[in-house]
């Protein structure tokens, strides 16, 4: 039986389609018995879905560097 910590890691991997078939199977078994991890998995899926719907994008690296220089110049 896997630990809840291992289940959380696999749950996160599954959200990004990186979990193997064996990991997915073990996670399903764990979620069947562990209601806490089952709730975590559901909330994690909801969060991923909301982020996809929001069309979130990371700030480009060059803009991060520019902002950092501007902030350092004001300090």
PDB file of N, CA, C and O in Angstrom:
ATOM      1  N   UNK A   1       0.849  -1.191   0.000  1.00  0.00           N
ATOM      2  CA  UNK A   1       0.000   0.000   0.000  1.00  0.00           C
ATOM      3  C   UNK A   1       0.887   1.244   0.000  1.00  0.00           C
ATOM      4  O   UNK A   1       1.833   1.330   0.763  1.00  0.00           O
ATOM      5  N   UNK A   2       0.588   2.167  -0.863  1.00  0.00           N
ATOM      6  CA  UNK A   2       1.381   3.391  -0.940  1.00  0.00           C
ATOM      7  C   UNK A   2       0.975   4.369   0.159  1.00  0.00           C
ATOM      8  O   UNK A   2      -0.137   4.304   0.686  1.00  0.00           O
ATOM      9  N   UNK A   3       1.886   5.284   0.481  1.00  0.00           N
ATOM     10  CA  UNK A   3       1.600   6.313   1.473  1.00  0.00           C
ATOM     11  C   UNK A   3       0.805   7.439   0.827  1.00  0.00           C
ATOM     12  O   UNK A   3       0.745   7.552  -0.405  1.00  0.00           O
ATOM     13  N   UNK A   4       0.238   8.280   1.647  1.00  0.00           N
ATOM     14  CA  UNK A   4      -0.511   9.430   1.129  1.00  0.00           C
ATOM     15  C   UNK A   4       0.422  10.398   0.406  1.00  0.00           C
ATOM     16  O   UNK A   4       0.024  11.024  -0.581  1.00  0.00           O
ATOM     17  N   UNK A   5       1.660  10.503   0.866  1.00  0.00           N
ATOM     18  CA  UNK A   5       2.629  11.376   0.207  1.00  0.00           C
ATOM     19  C   UNK A   5       2.918  10.875  -1.206  1.00  0.00           C
ATOM     20  O   UNK A   5       2.956  11.660  -2.160  1.00  0.00           O
ATOM     21  N   UNK A   6       3.104   9.575  -1.350  1.00  0.00           N
ATOM     22  CA  UNK A   6       3.327   8.991  -2.674  1.00  0.00           C
ATOM     23  C   UNK A   6       2.100   9.182  -3.562  1.00  0.00           C
ATOM     24  O   UNK A   6       2.220   9.483  -4.754  1.00  0.00           O
ATOM     25  N   UNK A   7       0.923   9.036  -2.974  1.00  0.00           N
ATOM     26  CA  UNK A   7      -0.315   9.221  -3.731  1.00  0.00           C
ATOM     27  C   UNK A   7      -0.432  10.655  -4.245  1.00  0.00           C
ATOM     28  O   UNK A   7      -0.854  10.880  -5.384  1.00  0.00           O
ATOM     29  N   UNK A   8      -0.045  11.616  -3.430  1.00  0.00           N
ATOM     30  CA  UNK A   8      -0.111  13.021  -3.844  1.00  0.00           C
ATOM     31  C   UNK A   8       0.828  13.285  -5.018  1.00  0.00           C
ATOM     32  O   UNK A   8       0.475  13.995  -5.957  1.00  0.00           O
ATOM     33  N   UNK A   9       2.014  12.689  -4.964  1.00  0.00           N
ATOM     34  CA  UNK A   9       2.978  12.866  -6.058  1.00  0.00           C
ATOM     35  C   UNK A   9       2.428  12.279  -7.351  1.00  0.00           C
ATOM     36  O   UNK A   9       2.478  12.915  -8.414  1.00  0.00           O
ATOM     37  N   UNK A  10       1.879  11.080  -7.266  1.00  0.00           N
ATOM     38  CA  UNK A  10       1.322  10.444  -8.461  1.00  0.00           C
ATOM     39  C   UNK A  10       0.096  11.202  -8.955  1.00  0.00           C
ATOM     40  O   UNK A  10      -0.112  11.351 -10.159  1.00  0.00           O
ATOM     41  N   UNK A  11      -0.698  11.710  -8.036  1.00  0.00           N
ATOM     42  CA  UNK A  11      -1.871  12.508  -8.417  1.00  0.00           C
ATOM     43  C   UNK A  11      -1.438  13.726  -9.226  1.00  0.00           C
ATOM     44  O   UNK A  11      -2.040  14.038 -10.257  1.00  0.00           O
ATOM     45  N   UNK A  12      -0.387  14.388  -8.780  1.00  0.00           N
ATOM     46  CA  UNK A  12       0.128  15.543  -9.512  1.00  0.00           C
ATOM     47  C   UNK A  12       0.681  15.130 -10.870  1.00  0.00           C
ATOM     48  O   UNK A  12       0.469  15.829 -11.869  1.00  0.00           O
ATOM     49  N   UNK A  13       1.389  14.004 -10.922  1.00  0.00           N
ATOM     50  CA  UNK A  13       1.910  13.516 -12.198  1.00  0.00           C
ATOM     51  C   UNK A  13       0.770  13.193 -13.154  1.00  0.00           C
ATOM     52  O   UNK A  13       0.856  13.463 -14.355  1.00  0.00           O
ATOM     53  N   UNK A  14      -0.307  12.631 -12.621  1.00  0.00           N
ATOM     54  CA  UNK A  14      -1.450  12.263 -13.461  1.00  0.00           C
ATOM     55  C   UNK A  14      -2.106  13.501 -14.075  1.00  0.00           C
ATOM     56  O   UNK A  14      -2.563  13.466 -15.219  1.00  0.00           O
ATOM     57  N   UNK A  15      -2.125  14.597 -13.349  1.00  0.00           N
ATOM     58  CA  UNK A  15      -2.727  15.830 -13.863  1.00  0.00           C
ATOM     59  C   UNK A  15      -2.014  16.309 -15.122  1.00  0.00           C
ATOM     60  O   UNK A  15      -2.611  16.936 -15.988  1.00  0.00           O
ATOM     61  N   UNK A  16      -0.717  16.022 -15.202  1.00  0.00           N
ATOM     62  CA  UNK A  16       0.075  16.463 -16.352  1.00  0.00           C
ATOM     63  C   UNK A  16       0.362  15.318 -17.315  1.00  0.00           C
ATOM     64  O   UNK A  16       1.259  15.408 -18.140  1.00  0.00           O
ATOM     65  N   UNK A  17      -0.403  14.232 -17.185  1.00  0.00           N
ATOM     66  CA  UNK A  17      -0.294  13.065 -18.074  1.00  0.00           C
ATOM     67  C   UNK A  17       1.104  12.440 -18.049  1.00  0.00           C
ATOM     68  O   UNK A  17       1.601  11.955 -19.053  1.00  0.00           O
ATOM     69  N   UNK A  18       1.758  12.451 -16.868  1.00  0.00           N
ATOM     70  CA  UNK A  18       3.096  11.898 -16.723  1.00  0.00           C
ATOM     71  C   UNK A  18       3.115  10.599 -15.919  1.00  0.00           C
ATOM     72  O   UNK A  18       4.173   9.994 -15.769  1.00  0.00           O
ATOM     73  N   UNK A  19       1.985  10.169 -15.389  1.00  0.00           N
ATOM     74  CA  UNK A  19       1.932   8.960 -14.571  1.00  0.00           C
ATOM     75  C   UNK A  19       1.872   7.718 -15.459  1.00  0.00           C
ATOM     76  O   UNK A  19       1.206   7.712 -16.497  1.00  0.00           O
ATOM     77  N   UNK A  20       2.565   6.681 -15.039  1.00  0.00           N
ATOM     78  CA  UNK A  20       2.541   5.420 -15.784  1.00  0.00           C
ATOM     79  C   UNK A  20       1.246   4.669 -15.479  1.00  0.00           C
ATOM     80  O   UNK A  20       0.518   5.001 -14.530  1.00  0.00           O
ATOM     81  N   UNK A  21       0.972   3.638 -16.256  1.00  0.00           N
ATOM     82  CA  UNK A  21      -0.222   2.829 -16.037  1.00  0.00           C
ATOM     83  C   UNK A  21      -0.200   2.215 -14.642  1.00  0.00           C
ATOM     84  O   UNK A  21      -1.216   2.226 -13.938  1.00  0.00           O
ATOM     85  N   UNK A  22       0.949   1.699 -14.221  1.00  0.00           N
ATOM     86  CA  UNK A  22       1.079   1.083 -12.899  1.00  0.00           C
ATOM     87  C   UNK A  22       0.821   2.106 -11.795  1.00  0.00           C
ATOM     88  O   UNK A  22       0.124   1.808 -10.818  1.00  0.00           O
ATOM     89  N   UNK A  23       1.376   3.306 -11.946  1.00  0.00           N
ATOM     90  CA  UNK A  23       1.153   4.358 -10.951  1.00  0.00           C
ATOM     91  C   UNK A  23      -0.326   4.726 -10.875  1.00  0.00           C
ATOM     92  O   UNK A  23      -0.874   4.903  -9.780  1.00  0.00           O
ATOM     93  N   UNK A  24      -0.968   4.836 -12.024  1.00  0.00           N
ATOM     94  CA  UNK A  24      -2.395   5.164 -12.050  1.00  0.00           C
ATOM     95  C   UNK A  24      -3.213   4.094 -11.340  1.00  0.00           C
ATOM     96  O   UNK A  24      -4.130   4.409 -10.569  1.00  0.00           O
ATOM     97  N   UNK A  25      -2.886   2.839 -11.590  1.00  0.00           N
ATOM     98  CA  UNK A  25      -3.614   1.742 -10.955  1.00  0.00           C
ATOM     99  C   UNK A  25      -3.436   1.781  -9.438  1.00  0.00           C
ATOM    100  O   UNK A  25      -4.408   1.664  -8.687  1.00  0.00           O
ATOM    101  N   UNK A  26      -2.194   1.958  -8.995  1.00  0.00           N
ATOM    102  CA  UNK A  26      -1.926   2.026  -7.550  1.00  0.00           C
ATOM    103  C   UNK A  26      -2.662   3.213  -6.920  1.00  0.00           C
ATOM    104  O   UNK A  26      -3.173   3.112  -5.802  1.00  0.00           O
ATOM    105  N   UNK A  27      -2.700   4.333  -7.655  1.00  0.00           N
ATOM    106  CA  UNK A  27      -3.397   5.515  -7.148  1.00  0.00           C
ATOM    107  C   UNK A  27      -4.888   5.244  -7.009  1.00  0.00           C
ATOM    108  O   UNK A  27      -5.499   5.601  -5.996  1.00  0.00           O
ATOM    109  N   UNK A  28      -5.485   4.595  -7.987  1.00  0.00           N
ATOM    110  CA  UNK A  28      -6.915   4.279  -7.931  1.00  0.00           C
ATOM    111  C   UNK A  28      -7.224   3.417  -6.712  1.00  0.00           C
ATOM    112  O   UNK A  28      -8.195   3.668  -5.996  1.00  0.00           O
ATOM    113  N   UNK A  29      -6.381   2.428  -6.469  1.00  0.00           N
ATOM    114  CA  UNK A  29      -6.574   1.553  -5.301  1.00  0.00           C
ATOM    115  C   UNK A  29      -6.453   2.366  -4.023  1.00  0.00           C
ATOM    116  O   UNK A  29      -7.280   2.251  -3.114  1.00  0.00           O
ATOM    117  N   UNK A  30      -5.434   3.222  -3.945  1.00  0.00           N
ATOM    118  CA  UNK A  30      -5.243   4.048  -2.745  1.00  0.00           C
ATOM    119  C   UNK A  30      -6.438   4.983  -2.529  1.00  0.00           C
ATOM    120  O   UNK A  30      -6.923   5.126  -1.411  1.00  0.00           O
ATOM    121  N   UNK A  31      -6.898   5.607  -3.609  1.00  0.00           N
ATOM    122  CA  UNK A  31      -8.019   6.544  -3.492  1.00  0.00           C
ATOM    123  C   UNK A  31      -9.307   5.846  -3.051  1.00  0.00           C
ATOM    124  O   UNK A  31     -10.155   6.456  -2.395  1.00  0.00           O
ATOM    125  N   UNK A  32      -9.437   4.584  -3.404  1.00  0.00           N
ATOM    126  CA  UNK A  32     -10.609   3.816  -2.997  1.00  0.00           C
ATOM    127  C   UNK A  32     -10.661   3.679  -1.474  1.00  0.00           C
ATOM    128  O   UNK A  32     -11.730   3.755  -0.873  1.00  0.00           O
ATOM    129  N   UNK A  33      -9.499   3.523  -0.856  1.00  0.00           N
ATOM    130  CA  UNK A  33      -9.441   3.321   0.591  1.00  0.00           C
ATOM    131  C   UNK A  33      -9.218   4.603   1.384  1.00  0.00           C
ATOM    132  O   UNK A  33      -9.580   4.670   2.557  1.00  0.00           O
ATOM    133  N   UNK A  34      -8.615   5.608   0.788  1.00  0.00           N
ATOM    134  CA  UNK A  34      -8.251   6.829   1.514  1.00  0.00           C
ATOM    135  C   UNK A  34      -9.115   7.998   1.046  1.00  0.00           C
ATOM    136  O   UNK A  34      -8.907   8.562  -0.026  1.00  0.00           O
ATOM    137  N   UNK A  35     -10.049   8.367   1.862  1.00  0.00           N
ATOM    138  CA  UNK A  35     -10.978   9.451   1.496  1.00  0.00           C
ATOM    139  C   UNK A  35     -10.294  10.816   1.475  1.00  0.00           C
ATOM    140  O   UNK A  35     -10.667  11.699   0.706  1.00  0.00           O
ATOM    141  N   UNK A  36      -9.272  11.004   2.319  1.00  0.00           N
ATOM    142  CA  UNK A  36      -8.548  12.273   2.328  1.00  0.00           C
ATOM    143  C   UNK A  36      -7.844  12.497   0.994  1.00  0.00           C
ATOM    144  O   UNK A  36      -7.937  13.574   0.395  1.00  0.00           O
ATOM    145  N   UNK A  37      -7.154  11.474   0.518  1.00  0.00           N
ATOM    146  CA  UNK A  37      -6.467  11.589  -0.773  1.00  0.00           C
ATOM    147  C   UNK A  37      -7.469  11.682  -1.916  1.00  0.00           C
ATOM    148  O   UNK A  37      -7.209  12.349  -2.922  1.00  0.00           O
ATOM    149  N   UNK A  38      -8.600  11.044  -1.757  1.00  0.00           N
ATOM    150  CA  UNK A  38      -9.642  11.120  -2.776  1.00  0.00           C
ATOM    151  C   UNK A  38     -10.135  12.559  -2.921  1.00  0.00           C
ATOM    152  O   UNK A  38     -10.302  13.064  -4.032  1.00  0.00           O
ATOM    153  N   UNK A  39     -10.324  13.237  -1.785  1.00  0.00           N
ATOM    154  CA  UNK A  39     -10.736  14.645  -1.824  1.00  0.00           C
ATOM    155  C   UNK A  39      -9.642  15.507  -2.438  1.00  0.00           C
ATOM    156  O   UNK A  39      -9.922  16.415  -3.224  1.00  0.00           O
ATOM    157  N   UNK A  40      -8.379  15.227  -2.065  1.00  0.00           N
ATOM    158  CA  UNK A  40      -7.255  15.971  -2.628  1.00  0.00           C
ATOM    159  C   UNK A  40      -7.217  15.818  -4.140  1.00  0.00           C
ATOM    160  O   UNK A  40      -7.048  16.795  -4.872  1.00  0.00           O
ATOM    161  N   UNK A  41      -7.385  14.606  -4.608  1.00  0.00           N
ATOM    162  CA  UNK A  41      -7.351  14.330  -6.043  1.00  0.00           C
ATOM    163  C   UNK A  41      -8.456  15.086  -6.771  1.00  0.00           C
ATOM    164  O   UNK A  41      -8.228  15.667  -7.837  1.00  0.00           O
ATOM    165  N   UNK A  42      -9.638  15.103  -6.188  1.00  0.00           N
ATOM    166  CA  UNK A  42     -10.766  15.805  -6.805  1.00  0.00           C
ATOM    167  C   UNK A  42     -10.491  17.311  -6.873  1.00  0.00           C
ATOM    168  O   UNK A  42     -10.700  17.949  -7.908  1.00  0.00           O
ATOM    169  N   UNK A  43     -10.009  17.874  -5.776  1.00  0.00           N
ATOM    170  CA  UNK A  43      -9.716  19.309  -5.745  1.00  0.00           C
ATOM    171  C   UNK A  43      -8.574  19.660  -6.701  1.00  0.00           C
ATOM    172  O   UNK A  43      -8.589  20.703  -7.358  1.00  0.00           O
ATOM    173  N   UNK A  44      -7.589  18.769  -6.795  1.00  0.00           N
ATOM    174  CA  UNK A  44      -6.468  18.982  -7.707  1.00  0.00           C
ATOM    175  C   UNK A  44      -6.962  19.012  -9.155  1.00  0.00           C
ATOM    176  O   UNK A  44      -6.534  19.850  -9.952  1.00  0.00           O
ATOM    177  N   UNK A  45      -7.862  18.119  -9.486  1.00  0.00           N
ATOM    178  CA  UNK A  45      -8.433  18.084 -10.836  1.00  0.00           C
ATOM    179  C   UNK A  45      -9.233  19.353 -11.125  1.00  0.00           C
ATOM    180  O   UNK A  45      -9.155  19.912 -12.226  1.00  0.00           O
ATOM    181  N   UNK A  46      -9.990  19.815 -10.137  1.00  0.00           N
ATOM    182  CA  UNK A  46     -10.768  21.044 -10.306  1.00  0.00           C
ATOM    183  C   UNK A  46      -9.851  22.242 -10.530  1.00  0.00           C
ATOM    184  O   UNK A  46     -10.114  23.091 -11.388  1.00  0.00           O
ATOM    185  N   UNK A  47      -8.765  22.309  -9.764  1.00  0.00           N
ATOM    186  CA  UNK A  47      -7.824  23.413  -9.909  1.00  0.00           C
ATOM    187  C   UNK A  47      -7.179  23.406 -11.288  1.00  0.00           C
ATOM    188  O   UNK A  47      -7.067  24.449 -11.941  1.00  0.00           O
ATOM    189  N   UNK A  48      -6.768  22.246 -11.751  1.00  0.00           N
ATOM    190  CA  UNK A  48      -6.166  22.127 -13.077  1.00  0.00           C
ATOM    191  C   UNK A  48      -7.156  22.571 -14.151  1.00  0.00           C
ATOM    192  O   UNK A  48      -6.801  23.296 -15.083  1.00  0.00           O
ATOM    193  N   UNK A  49      -8.395  22.166 -14.010  1.00  0.00           N
ATOM    194  CA  UNK A  49      -9.433  22.542 -14.969  1.00  0.00           C
ATOM    195  C   UNK A  49      -9.648  24.050 -14.985  1.00  0.00           C
ATOM    196  O   UNK A  49      -9.750  24.669 -16.055  1.00  0.00           O
ATOM    197  N   UNK A  50      -9.697  24.662 -13.814  1.00  0.00           N
ATOM    198  CA  UNK A  50      -9.889  26.111 -13.730  1.00  0.00           C
ATOM    199  C   UNK A  50      -8.713  26.867 -14.340  1.00  0.00           C
ATOM    200  O   UNK A  50      -8.904  27.878 -15.020  1.00  0.00           O
ATOM    201  N   UNK A  51      -7.501  26.373 -14.108  1.00  0.00           N
ATOM    202  CA  UNK A  51      -6.318  27.023 -14.682  1.00  0.00           C
ATOM    203  C   UNK A  51      -6.337  26.946 -16.208  1.00  0.00           C
ATOM    204  O   UNK A  51      -5.974  27.911 -16.882  1.00  0.00           O
ATOM    205  N   UNK A  52      -6.776  25.820 -16.746  1.00  0.00           N
ATOM    206  CA  UNK A  52      -6.862  25.682 -18.200  1.00  0.00           C
ATOM    207  C   UNK A  52      -7.907  26.637 -18.768  1.00  0.00           C
ATOM    208  O   UNK A  52      -7.700  27.264 -19.807  1.00  0.00           O
ATOM    209  N   UNK A  53      -9.037  26.761 -18.082  1.00  0.00           N
ATOM    210  CA  UNK A  53     -10.102  27.653 -18.545  1.00  0.00           C
ATOM    211  C   UNK A  53      -9.680  29.118 -18.472  1.00  0.00           C
ATOM    212  O   UNK A  53     -10.148  29.939 -19.258  1.00  0.00           O
ATOM    213  N   UNK A  54      -8.806  29.460 -17.518  1.00  0.00           N
ATOM    214  CA  UNK A  54      -8.380  30.844 -17.332  1.00  0.00           C
ATOM    215  C   UNK A  54      -7.317  31.261 -18.344  1.00  0.00           C
ATOM    216  O   UNK A  54      -6.985  32.441 -18.442  1.00  0.00           O
ATOM    217  N   UNK A  55      -6.789  30.295 -19.096  1.00  0.00           N
ATOM    218  CA  UNK A  55      -5.748  30.567 -20.085  1.00  0.00           C
ATOM    219  C   UNK A  55      -4.572  31.334 -19.472  1.00  0.00           C
ATOM    220  O   UNK A  55      -4.145  32.368 -19.977  1.00  0.00           O
ATOM    221  N   UNK A  56      -4.083  30.840 -18.327  1.00  0.00           N
ATOM    222  CA  UNK A  56      -2.965  31.478 -17.636  1.00  0.00           C
ATOM    223  C   UNK A  56      -1.664  31.254 -18.402  1.00  0.00           C
ATOM    224  O   UNK A  56      -1.430  30.189 -18.956  1.00  0.00           O
ATOM    225  N   UNK A  57      -0.835  32.282 -18.416  1.00  0.00           N
ATOM    226  CA  UNK A  57       0.460  32.202 -19.089  1.00  0.00           C
ATOM    227  C   UNK A  57       1.528  32.768 -18.164  1.00  0.00           C
ATOM    228  O   UNK A  57       1.284  33.741 -17.453  1.00  0.00           O
ATOM    229  N   UNK A  58       2.707  32.195 -18.213  1.00  0.00           N
ATOM    230  CA  UNK A  58       3.825  32.690 -17.422  1.00  0.00           C
ATOM    231  C   UNK A  58       4.442  33.912 -18.102  1.00  0.00           C
ATOM    232  O   UNK A  58       4.409  34.041 -19.329  1.00  0.00           O
ATOM    233  N   UNK A  59       5.000  34.774 -17.298  1.00  0.00           N
ATOM    234  CA  UNK A  59       5.670  35.954 -17.820  1.00  0.00           C
ATOM    235  C   UNK A  59       6.973  35.522 -18.484  1.00  0.00           C
ATOM    236  O   UNK A  59       7.728  34.737 -17.907  1.00  0.00           O
ATOM    237  N   UNK A  60       7.248  36.000 -19.686  1.00  0.00           N
ATOM    238  CA  UNK A  60       8.501  35.627 -20.360  1.00  0.00           C
ATOM    239  C   UNK A  60       9.724  36.015 -19.525  1.00  0.00           C
ATOM    240  O   UNK A  60       9.701  37.025 -18.796  1.00  0.00           O
ATOM    241  N   UNK A  61      10.795  35.245 -19.649  1.00  0.00           N
ATOM    242  CA  UNK A  61      12.003  35.464 -18.848  1.00  0.00           C
ATOM    243  C   UNK A  61      12.586  36.859 -19.042  1.00  0.00           C
ATOM    244  O   UNK A  61      13.018  37.495 -18.084  1.00  0.00           O
ATOM    245  N   UNK A  62      12.569  37.360 -20.280  1.00  0.00           N
ATOM    246  CA  UNK A  62      13.140  38.695 -20.526  1.00  0.00           C
ATOM    247  C   UNK A  62      12.348  39.776 -19.781  1.00  0.00           C
ATOM    248  O   UNK A  62      12.926  40.742 -19.284  1.00  0.00           O
ATOM    249  N   UNK A  63      11.033  39.614 -19.666  1.00  0.00           N
ATOM    250  CA  UNK A  63      10.221  40.576 -18.927  1.00  0.00           C
ATOM    251  C   UNK A  63      10.492  40.483 -17.429  1.00  0.00           C
ATOM    252  O   UNK A  63      10.482  41.494 -16.723  1.00  0.00           O
ATOM    253  N   UNK A  64      10.750  39.272 -16.934  1.00  0.00           N
ATOM    254  CA  UNK A  64      11.088  39.092 -15.517  1.00  0.00           C
ATOM    255  C   UNK A  64      12.389  39.814 -15.185  1.00  0.00           C
ATOM    256  O   UNK A  64      12.491  40.505 -14.161  1.00  0.00           O
ATOM    257  N   UNK A  65      13.379  39.657 -16.066  1.00  0.00           N
ATOM    258  CA  UNK A  65      14.679  40.305 -15.859  1.00  0.00           C
ATOM    259  C   UNK A  65      14.510  41.820 -15.873  1.00  0.00           C
ATOM    260  O   UNK A  65      15.072  42.530 -15.034  1.00  0.00           O
ATOM    261  N   UNK A  66      13.726  42.318 -16.826  1.00  0.00           N
ATOM    262  CA  UNK A  66      13.493  43.762 -16.940  1.00  0.00           C
ATOM    263  C   UNK A  66      12.822  44.305 -15.677  1.00  0.00           C
ATOM    264  O   UNK A  66      13.233  45.333 -15.141  1.00  0.00           O
ATOM    265  N   UNK A  67      11.811  43.598 -15.182  1.00  0.00           N
ATOM    266  CA  UNK A  67      11.118  44.037 -13.964  1.00  0.00           C
ATOM    267  C   UNK A  67      12.054  44.016 -12.762  1.00  0.00           C
ATOM    268  O   UNK A  67      12.024  44.930 -11.920  1.00  0.00           O
ATOM    269  N   UNK A  68      12.894  42.996 -12.684  1.00  0.00           N
ATOM    270  CA  UNK A  68      13.846  42.891 -11.565  1.00  0.00           C
ATOM    271  C   UNK A  68      14.802  44.073 -11.575  1.00  0.00           C
ATOM    272  O   UNK A  68      15.072  44.668 -10.523  1.00  0.00           O
ATOM    273  N   UNK A  69      15.296  44.443 -12.757  1.00  0.00           N
ATOM    274  CA  UNK A  69      16.207  45.586 -12.865  1.00  0.00           C
ATOM    275  C   UNK A  69      15.503  46.880 -12.475  1.00  0.00           C
ATOM    276  O   UNK A  69      16.094  47.736 -11.804  1.00  0.00           O
ATOM    277  N   UNK A  70      14.256  47.043 -12.886  1.00  0.00           N
ATOM    278  CA  UNK A  70      13.500  48.247 -12.535  1.00  0.00           C
ATOM    279  C   UNK A  70      13.302  48.346 -11.026  1.00  0.00           C
ATOM    280  O   UNK A  70      13.429  49.424 -10.434  1.00  0.00           O
ATOM    281  N   UNK A  71      12.987  47.210 -10.396  1.00  0.00           N
ATOM    282  CA  UNK A  71      12.784  47.201  -8.955  1.00  0.00           C
ATOM    283  C   UNK A  71      14.092  47.508  -8.223  1.00  0.00           C
ATOM    284  O   UNK A  71      14.099  48.289  -7.276  1.00  0.00           O
ATOM    285  N   UNK A  72      15.173  46.876  -8.675  1.00  0.00           N
ATOM    286  CA  UNK A  72      16.471  47.124  -8.044  1.00  0.00           C
ATOM    287  C   UNK A  72      16.897  48.584  -8.199  1.00  0.00           C
ATOM    288  O   UNK A  72      17.526  49.156  -7.315  1.00  0.00           O
ATOM    289  N   UNK A  73      16.532  49.213  -9.311  1.00  0.00           N
ATOM    290  CA  UNK A  73      16.861  50.610  -9.541  1.00  0.00           C
ATOM    291  C   UNK A  73      16.103  51.558  -8.632  1.00  0.00           C
ATOM    292  O   UNK A  73      16.548  52.667  -8.351  1.00  0.00           O
ATOM    293  N   UNK A  74      14.956  51.127  -8.130  1.00  0.00           N
ATOM    294  CA  UNK A  74      14.144  51.974  -7.250  1.00  0.00           C
ATOM    295  C   UNK A  74      14.485  51.790  -5.777  1.00  0.00           C
ATOM    296  O   UNK A  74      14.040  52.556  -4.951  1.00  0.00           O
ATOM    297  N   UNK A  75      15.276  50.774  -5.482  1.00  0.00           N
ATOM    298  CA  UNK A  75      15.598  50.492  -4.072  1.00  0.00           C
ATOM    299  C   UNK A  75      16.799  51.292  -3.650  1.00  0.00           C
ATOM    300  O   UNK A  75      17.722  51.563  -4.243  1.00  0.00           O
TER     301      UNK A  75
END
